[in-house]
Coordinates of C-alpha atoms in Angstrom, one line a residue:
X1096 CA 76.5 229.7 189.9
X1097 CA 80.2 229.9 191.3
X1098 CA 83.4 230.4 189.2
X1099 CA 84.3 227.2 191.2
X1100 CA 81.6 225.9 188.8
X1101 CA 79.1 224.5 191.6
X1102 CA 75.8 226.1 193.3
X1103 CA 76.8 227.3 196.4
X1104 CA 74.3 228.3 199.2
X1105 CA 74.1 230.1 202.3
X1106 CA 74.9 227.5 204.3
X1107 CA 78.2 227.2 203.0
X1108 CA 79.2 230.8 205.0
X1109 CA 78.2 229.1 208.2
X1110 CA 81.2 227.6 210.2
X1111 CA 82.6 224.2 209.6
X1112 CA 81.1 222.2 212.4
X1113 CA 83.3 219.2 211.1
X1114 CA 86.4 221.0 212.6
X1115 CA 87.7 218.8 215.5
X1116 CA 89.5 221.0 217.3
X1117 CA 89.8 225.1 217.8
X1118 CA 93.7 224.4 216.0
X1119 CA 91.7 223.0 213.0
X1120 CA 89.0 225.5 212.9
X1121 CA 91.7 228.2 212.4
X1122 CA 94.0 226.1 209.9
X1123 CA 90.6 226.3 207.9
X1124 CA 90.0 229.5 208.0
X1125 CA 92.4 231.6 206.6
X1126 CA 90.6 235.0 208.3
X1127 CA 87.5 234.5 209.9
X1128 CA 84.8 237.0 212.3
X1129 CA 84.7 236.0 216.1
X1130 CA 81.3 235.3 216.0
X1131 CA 81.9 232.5 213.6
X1132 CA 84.2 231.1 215.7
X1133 CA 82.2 231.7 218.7
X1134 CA 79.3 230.0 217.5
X1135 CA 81.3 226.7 216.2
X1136 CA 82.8 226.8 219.6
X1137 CA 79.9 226.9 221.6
X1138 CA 77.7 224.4 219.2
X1139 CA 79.8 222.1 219.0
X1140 CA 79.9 222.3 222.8
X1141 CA 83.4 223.0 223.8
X1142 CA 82.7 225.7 226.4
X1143 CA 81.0 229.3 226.3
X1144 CA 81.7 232.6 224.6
X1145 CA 83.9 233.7 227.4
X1146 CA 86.1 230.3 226.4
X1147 CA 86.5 231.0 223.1
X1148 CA 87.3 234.7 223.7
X1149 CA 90.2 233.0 225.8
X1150 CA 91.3 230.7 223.0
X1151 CA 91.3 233.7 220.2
X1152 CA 93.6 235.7 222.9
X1153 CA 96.2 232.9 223.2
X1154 CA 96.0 232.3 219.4
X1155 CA 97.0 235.6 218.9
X1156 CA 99.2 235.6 221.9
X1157 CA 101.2 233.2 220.5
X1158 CA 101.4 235.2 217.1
X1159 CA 99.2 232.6 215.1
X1160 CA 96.4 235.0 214.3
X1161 CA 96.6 238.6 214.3
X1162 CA 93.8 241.1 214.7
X1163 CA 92.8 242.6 211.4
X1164 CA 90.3 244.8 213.2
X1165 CA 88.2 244.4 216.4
X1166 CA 86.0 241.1 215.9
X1167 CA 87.9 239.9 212.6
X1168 CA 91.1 237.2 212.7
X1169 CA 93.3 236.3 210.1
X1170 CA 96.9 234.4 209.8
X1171 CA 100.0 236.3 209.7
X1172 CA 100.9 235.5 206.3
X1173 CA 97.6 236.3 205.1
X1174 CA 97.8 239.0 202.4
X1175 CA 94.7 238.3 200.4
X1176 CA 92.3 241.5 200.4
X1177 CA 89.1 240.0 198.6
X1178 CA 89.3 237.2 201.6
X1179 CA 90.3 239.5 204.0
X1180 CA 87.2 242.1 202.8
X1181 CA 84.5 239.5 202.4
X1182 CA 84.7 238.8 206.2
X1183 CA 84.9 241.9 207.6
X1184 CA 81.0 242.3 208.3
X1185 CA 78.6 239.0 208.1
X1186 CA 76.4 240.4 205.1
X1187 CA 79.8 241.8 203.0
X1188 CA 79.6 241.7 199.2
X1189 CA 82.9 242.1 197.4
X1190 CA 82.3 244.9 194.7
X1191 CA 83.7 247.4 192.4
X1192 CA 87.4 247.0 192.2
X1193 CA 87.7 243.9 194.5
X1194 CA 84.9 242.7 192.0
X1195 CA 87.1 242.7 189.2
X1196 CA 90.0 241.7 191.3
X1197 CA 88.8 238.8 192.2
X1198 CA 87.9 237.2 189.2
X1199 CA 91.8 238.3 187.9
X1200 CA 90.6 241.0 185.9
X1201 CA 92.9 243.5 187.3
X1202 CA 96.2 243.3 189.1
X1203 CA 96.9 244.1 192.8
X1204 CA 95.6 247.6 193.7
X1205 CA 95.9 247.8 197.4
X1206 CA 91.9 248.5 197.8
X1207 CA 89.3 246.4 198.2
X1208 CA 86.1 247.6 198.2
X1209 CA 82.9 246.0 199.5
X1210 CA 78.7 246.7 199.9
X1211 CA 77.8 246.3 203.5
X1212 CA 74.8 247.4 205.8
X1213 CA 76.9 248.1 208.4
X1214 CA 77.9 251.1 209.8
X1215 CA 81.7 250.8 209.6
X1216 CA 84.7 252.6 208.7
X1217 CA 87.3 252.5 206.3
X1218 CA 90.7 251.3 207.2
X1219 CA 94.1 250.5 206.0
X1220 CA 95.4 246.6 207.1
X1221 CA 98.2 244.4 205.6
X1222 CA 99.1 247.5 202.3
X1223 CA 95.3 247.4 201.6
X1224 CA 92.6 250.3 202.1
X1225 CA 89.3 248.5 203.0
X1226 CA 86.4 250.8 201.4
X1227 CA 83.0 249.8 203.0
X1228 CA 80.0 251.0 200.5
X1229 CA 77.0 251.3 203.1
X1230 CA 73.6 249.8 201.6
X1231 CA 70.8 251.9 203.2
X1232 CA 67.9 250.2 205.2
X1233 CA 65.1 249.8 202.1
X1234 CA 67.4 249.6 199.5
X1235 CA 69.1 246.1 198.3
X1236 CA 72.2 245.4 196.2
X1237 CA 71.1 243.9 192.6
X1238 CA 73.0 240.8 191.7
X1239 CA 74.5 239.4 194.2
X1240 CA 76.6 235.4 193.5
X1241 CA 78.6 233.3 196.0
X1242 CA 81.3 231.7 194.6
X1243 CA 84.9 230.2 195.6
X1244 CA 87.7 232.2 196.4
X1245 CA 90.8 230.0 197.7
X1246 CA 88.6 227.3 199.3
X1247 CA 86.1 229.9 200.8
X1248 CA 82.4 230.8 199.7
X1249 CA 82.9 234.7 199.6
X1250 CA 79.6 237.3 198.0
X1251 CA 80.3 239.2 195.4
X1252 CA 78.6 241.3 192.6
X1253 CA 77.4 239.4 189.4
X1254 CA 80.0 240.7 186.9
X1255 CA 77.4 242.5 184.7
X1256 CA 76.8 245.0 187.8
X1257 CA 79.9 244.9 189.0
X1258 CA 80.8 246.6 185.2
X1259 CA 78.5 249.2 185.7
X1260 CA 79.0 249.9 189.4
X1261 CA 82.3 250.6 188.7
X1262 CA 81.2 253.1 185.8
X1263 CA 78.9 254.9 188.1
X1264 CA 81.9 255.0 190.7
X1265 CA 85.0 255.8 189.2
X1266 CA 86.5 256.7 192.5
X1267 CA 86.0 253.2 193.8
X1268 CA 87.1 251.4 190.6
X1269 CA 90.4 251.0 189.1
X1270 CA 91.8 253.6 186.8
X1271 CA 90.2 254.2 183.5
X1272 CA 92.8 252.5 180.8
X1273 CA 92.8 249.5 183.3
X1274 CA 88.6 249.3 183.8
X1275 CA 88.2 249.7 179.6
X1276 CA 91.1 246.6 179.8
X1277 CA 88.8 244.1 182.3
X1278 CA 86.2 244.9 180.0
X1279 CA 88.0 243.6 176.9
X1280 CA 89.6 240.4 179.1
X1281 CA 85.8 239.5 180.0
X1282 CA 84.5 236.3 178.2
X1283 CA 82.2 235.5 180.7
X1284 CA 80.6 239.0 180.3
X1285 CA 77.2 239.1 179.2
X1286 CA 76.9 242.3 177.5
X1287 CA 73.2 242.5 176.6
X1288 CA 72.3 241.8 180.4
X1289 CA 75.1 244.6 181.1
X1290 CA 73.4 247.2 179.1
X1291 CA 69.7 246.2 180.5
X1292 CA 71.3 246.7 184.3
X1293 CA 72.7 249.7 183.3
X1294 CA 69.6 251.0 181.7
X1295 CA 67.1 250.1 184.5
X1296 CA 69.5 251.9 186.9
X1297 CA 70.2 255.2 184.8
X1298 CA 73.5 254.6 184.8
X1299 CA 76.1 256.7 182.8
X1300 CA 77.2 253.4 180.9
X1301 CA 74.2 254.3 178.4
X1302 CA 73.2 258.2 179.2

């Protein structure tokens, strides 16, 4: 279920094949991968990859996008790190500290951290230090929703595990007084399903 209030599914990550123009595509799209943009330009049969490449370059060319890293766009003005985060590899799940962030849990703290099974780097964009957490082959990440974040369907932790990931991690969530604070500002929190995560994981919420 999404904090928009609706079931979302994964279709709702795939481009917008409704956009009638590359201009449109981008005015939806607030940051966006190339891929995604090369597959609703080539589908909806506007040209081939080597076109949309060309459009992207002018776009940013003409200072309307800017390269947040290689293969991920966003507008100029954009400033938003869970949005920025949850596109910057096709399987990313917002967790930890962006977790909490994005469900206004905790102020602005210049990190954004995210679950990914990707091999990719951390890297500093727009004041904020993307922090990828790299999900081995074999393993999965428990509890995972999709909900609506400023109009986009974004993954993100349930907020049970994203409570005790962060307790496990204290280096990728936000400082102590300000975690034992998100937990008291939680009504949604479902504390008995909190403590059966943590105990099925061995986590140092109940040791």
């Amino acid at each position: 279920m999404g904090m928009g209030g609706g079931v979302l599914l994964l279709e709702d990550f795939r481009v917008d094949a409704r956009a009638s123009s590359p201009t449109e595509f981008i005015a939806l799209r607030e940051v966006f991968r190339r891929d995604e943009f090369e597959e609703w330009y080539v589908t909806t049969g506007r040209g081939d990859l080597a076109g949309a490449r060309s459009v992207l370059s002018y776009h940013v060319s003409t200072r309307r996008l800017r390269v947040l890293k290689r293969g991920v766009y966003a507008h100029m003005n954009c400033a938003d790190g869970c949005l920025m985060a949850s596109r910057l590899t096709p399987d990313a799940v917002l967790a930890f500290d962006s977790g909490l962030r994005l469900r206004g849990l905790i102020m602005e703290n210049y990190r954004a951290s995210y679950f990914t099974r990707c091999k990719v780097r951390p890297f500093c964009a727009s004041e904020t230090e993307f922090r990828p957490v790299r999900v081995h082959r074999g393993r999965r990440i428990g509890g995972v929703e999709v909900v609506l974040h400023e109009g986009h369907a974004v993954r993100v932790t349930t907020l049970e595990c994203t409570f005790v990931d962060c307790v496990d991690r204290l280096d990728l969530a936000p400082e102590l007084p300000e975690l034992i604070n998100a937990f008291r500002e939680a009504k949604k929190l479902n504390v008995e399903a909190t403590v059966g995560i943590a105990i099925a994981r061995g986590s140092r919420l109940v040791v």
